[in-house]
GROMACS .gro file of C-alpha atoms in nm:
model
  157
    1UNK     CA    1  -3.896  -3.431  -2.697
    2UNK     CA    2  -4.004  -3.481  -2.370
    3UNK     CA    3  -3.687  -3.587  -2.208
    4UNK     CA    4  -3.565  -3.275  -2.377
    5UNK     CA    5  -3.816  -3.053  -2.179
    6UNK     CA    6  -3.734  -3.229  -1.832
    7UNK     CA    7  -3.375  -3.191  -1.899
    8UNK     CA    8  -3.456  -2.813  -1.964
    9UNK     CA    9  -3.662  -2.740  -1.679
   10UNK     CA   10  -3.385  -2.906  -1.447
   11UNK     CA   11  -3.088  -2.677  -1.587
   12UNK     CA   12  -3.343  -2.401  -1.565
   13UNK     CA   13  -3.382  -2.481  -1.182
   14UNK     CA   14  -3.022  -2.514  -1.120
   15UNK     CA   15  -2.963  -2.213  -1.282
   16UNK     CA   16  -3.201  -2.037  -1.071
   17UNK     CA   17  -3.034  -2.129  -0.777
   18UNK     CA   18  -3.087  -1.836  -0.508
   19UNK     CA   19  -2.743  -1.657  -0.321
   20UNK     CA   20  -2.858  -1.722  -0.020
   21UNK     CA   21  -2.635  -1.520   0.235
   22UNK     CA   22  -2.346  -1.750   0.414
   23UNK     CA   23  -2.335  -1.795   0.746
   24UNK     CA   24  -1.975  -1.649   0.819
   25UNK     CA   25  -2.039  -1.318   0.536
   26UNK     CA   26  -1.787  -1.095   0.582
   27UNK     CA   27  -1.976  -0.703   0.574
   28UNK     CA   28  -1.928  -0.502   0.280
   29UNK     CA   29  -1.677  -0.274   0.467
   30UNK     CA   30  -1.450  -0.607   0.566
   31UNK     CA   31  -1.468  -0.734   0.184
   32UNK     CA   32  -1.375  -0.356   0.061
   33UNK     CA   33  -1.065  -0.318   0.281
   34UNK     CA   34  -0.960  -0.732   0.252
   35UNK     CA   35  -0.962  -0.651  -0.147
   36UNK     CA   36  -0.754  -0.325  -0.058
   37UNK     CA   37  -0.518  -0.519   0.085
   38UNK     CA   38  -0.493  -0.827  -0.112
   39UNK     CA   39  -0.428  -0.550  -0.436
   40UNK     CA   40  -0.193  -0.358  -0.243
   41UNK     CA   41   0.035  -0.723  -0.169
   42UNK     CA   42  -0.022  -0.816  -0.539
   43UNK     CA   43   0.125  -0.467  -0.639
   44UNK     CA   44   0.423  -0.523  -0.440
   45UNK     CA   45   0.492  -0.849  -0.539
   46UNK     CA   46   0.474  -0.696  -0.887
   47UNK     CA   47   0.710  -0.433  -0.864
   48UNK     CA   48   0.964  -0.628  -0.713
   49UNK     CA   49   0.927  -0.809  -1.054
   50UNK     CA   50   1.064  -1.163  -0.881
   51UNK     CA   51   1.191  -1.331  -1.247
   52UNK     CA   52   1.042  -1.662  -1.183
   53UNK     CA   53   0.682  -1.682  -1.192
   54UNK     CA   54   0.689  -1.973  -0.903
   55UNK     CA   55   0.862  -1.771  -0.646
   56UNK     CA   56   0.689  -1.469  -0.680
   57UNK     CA   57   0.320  -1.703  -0.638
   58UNK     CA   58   0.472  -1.850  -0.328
   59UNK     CA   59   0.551  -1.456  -0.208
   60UNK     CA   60   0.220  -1.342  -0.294
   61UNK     CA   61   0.026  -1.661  -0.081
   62UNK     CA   62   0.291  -1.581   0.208
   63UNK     CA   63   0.230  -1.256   0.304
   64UNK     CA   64  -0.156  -1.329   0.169
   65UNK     CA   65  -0.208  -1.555   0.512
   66UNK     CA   66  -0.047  -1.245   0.686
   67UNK     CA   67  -0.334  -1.022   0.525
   68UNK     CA   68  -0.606  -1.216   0.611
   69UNK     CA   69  -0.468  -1.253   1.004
   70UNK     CA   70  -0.465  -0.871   0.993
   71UNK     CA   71  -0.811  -0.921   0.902
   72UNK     CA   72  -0.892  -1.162   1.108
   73UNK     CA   73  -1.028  -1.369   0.853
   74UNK     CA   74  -0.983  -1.675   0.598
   75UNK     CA   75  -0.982  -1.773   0.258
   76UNK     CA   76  -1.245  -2.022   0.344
   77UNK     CA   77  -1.458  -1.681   0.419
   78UNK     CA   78  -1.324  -1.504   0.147
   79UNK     CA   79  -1.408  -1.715  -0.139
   80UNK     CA   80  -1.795  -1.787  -0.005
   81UNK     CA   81  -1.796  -1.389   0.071
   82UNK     CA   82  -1.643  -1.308  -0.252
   83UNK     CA   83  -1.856  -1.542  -0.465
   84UNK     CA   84  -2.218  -1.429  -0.256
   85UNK     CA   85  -2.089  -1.089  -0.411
   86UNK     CA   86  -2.010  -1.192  -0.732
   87UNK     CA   87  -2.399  -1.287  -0.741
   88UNK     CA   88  -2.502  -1.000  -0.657
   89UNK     CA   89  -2.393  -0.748  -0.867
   90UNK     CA   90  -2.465  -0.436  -0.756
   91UNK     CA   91  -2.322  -0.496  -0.411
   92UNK     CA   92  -2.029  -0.644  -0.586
   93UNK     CA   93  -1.992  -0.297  -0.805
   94UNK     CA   94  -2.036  -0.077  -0.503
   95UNK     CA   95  -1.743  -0.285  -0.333
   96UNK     CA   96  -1.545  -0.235  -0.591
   97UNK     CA   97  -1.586   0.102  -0.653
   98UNK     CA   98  -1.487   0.176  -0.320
   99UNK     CA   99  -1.179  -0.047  -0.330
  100UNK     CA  100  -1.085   0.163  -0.635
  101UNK     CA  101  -1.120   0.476  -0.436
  102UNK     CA  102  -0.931   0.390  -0.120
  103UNK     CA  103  -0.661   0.251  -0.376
  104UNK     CA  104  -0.646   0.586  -0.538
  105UNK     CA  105  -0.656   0.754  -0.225
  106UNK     CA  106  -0.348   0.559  -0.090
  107UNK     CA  107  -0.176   0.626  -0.366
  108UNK     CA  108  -0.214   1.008  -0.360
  109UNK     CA  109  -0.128   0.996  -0.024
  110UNK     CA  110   0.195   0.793  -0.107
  111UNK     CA  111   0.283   1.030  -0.351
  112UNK     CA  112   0.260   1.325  -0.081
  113UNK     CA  113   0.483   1.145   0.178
  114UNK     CA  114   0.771   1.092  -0.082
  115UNK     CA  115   0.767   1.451  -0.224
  116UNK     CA  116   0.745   1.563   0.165
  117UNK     CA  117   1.042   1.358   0.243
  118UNK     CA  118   1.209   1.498  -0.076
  119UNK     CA  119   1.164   1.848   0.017
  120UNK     CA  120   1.261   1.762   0.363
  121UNK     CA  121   1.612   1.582   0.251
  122UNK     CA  122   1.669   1.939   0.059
  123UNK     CA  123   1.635   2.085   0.340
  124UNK     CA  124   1.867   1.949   0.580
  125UNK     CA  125   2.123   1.933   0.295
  126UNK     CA  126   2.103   2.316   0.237
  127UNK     CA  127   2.104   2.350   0.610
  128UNK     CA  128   2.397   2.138   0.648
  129UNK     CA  129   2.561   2.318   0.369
  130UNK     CA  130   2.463   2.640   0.520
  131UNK     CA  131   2.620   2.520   0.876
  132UNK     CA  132   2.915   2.373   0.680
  133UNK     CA  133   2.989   2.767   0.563
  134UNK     CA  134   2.944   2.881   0.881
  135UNK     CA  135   3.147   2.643   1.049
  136UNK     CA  136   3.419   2.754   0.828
  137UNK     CA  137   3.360   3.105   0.873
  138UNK     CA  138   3.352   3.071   1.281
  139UNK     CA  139   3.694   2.860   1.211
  140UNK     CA  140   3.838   3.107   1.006
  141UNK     CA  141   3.722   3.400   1.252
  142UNK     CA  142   3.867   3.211   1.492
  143UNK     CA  143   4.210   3.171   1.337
  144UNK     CA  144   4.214   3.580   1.251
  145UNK     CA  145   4.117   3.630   1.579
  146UNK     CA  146   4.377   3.454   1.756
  147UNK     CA  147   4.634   3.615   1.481
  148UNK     CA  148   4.507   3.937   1.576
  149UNK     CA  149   4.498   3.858   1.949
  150UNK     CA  150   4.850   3.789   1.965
  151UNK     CA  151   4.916   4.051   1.756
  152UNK     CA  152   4.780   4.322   2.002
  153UNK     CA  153   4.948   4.142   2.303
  154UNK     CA  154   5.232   4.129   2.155
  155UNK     CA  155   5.268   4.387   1.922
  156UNK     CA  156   5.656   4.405   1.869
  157UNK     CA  157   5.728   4.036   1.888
   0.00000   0.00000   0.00000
């Protein structure tokens, strides 16, 4: 029974560990926009829908080193900065909550750009059907014109 205590109060003490902060913490901002881009790779990955589960993992932790460059970070810093958030779970809410945002706000904006570049094919199509018919008009002009011209010039040819 009194092992059984001791043995308690250690896993108590372990589990009461503190988070203390890492030396190399990535800011909340840095951790919001590294998540941003790591679900933004993984959602690319995904729609290319790679058959083989192997290939698209190697993809994925390809262009994952190029996300953390663009970050100028690691995954060394990552995982201590991810799992000091995990612990603290507010912060770790509030980062995520944000990622969802910017996430939603790229995609809006996405969606924008391709209907803008839909209505803008439409409209160089129309306009080069529109200069299409006038192109044949001017010809045709051009041809009545030159019937008429020599017509006049030479009007009992």
């Amino acid at each position: 029974m009194k092992s059984l205590k001791y043995l308690f109060c250690i896993f108590l003490l372990i589990a009461c560990k503190s988070n203390k902060e890492p030396d190399n913490l990535l800011p909340e901002d840095a951790m919001t926009q590294l998540l941003v881009d790591l679900h933004l790779l993984e959602a690319k990955v995904n729609v290319k829908s790679i058959s083989n589960t192997d290939s698209s993992q190697f993809v994925f932790e390809h262009f994952k080193a190029d996300v953390f460059k663009k970050n100028q970070t690691d995954t060394a810093t990552f995982r201590k900065s991810y799992n000091y958030y995990v612990g603290k779970q507010e912060t770790f809410i509030k980062i995520y909550k944000q990622v969802v945002l910017s996430i939603k706000e790229i995609d809006s904006l996405e969606r924008e750009n391709e209907k803008a570049k839909n209505q803008l094919e439409m409209y160089l199509k129309s306009q080069k059907e529109r200069r299409s018919v006038k192109d044949f008009r001017k010809q045709e002009y051009q041809k009545h014109k030159s019937y008429m011209d020599r017509q006049y010039i030479y009007p009992y040819y």
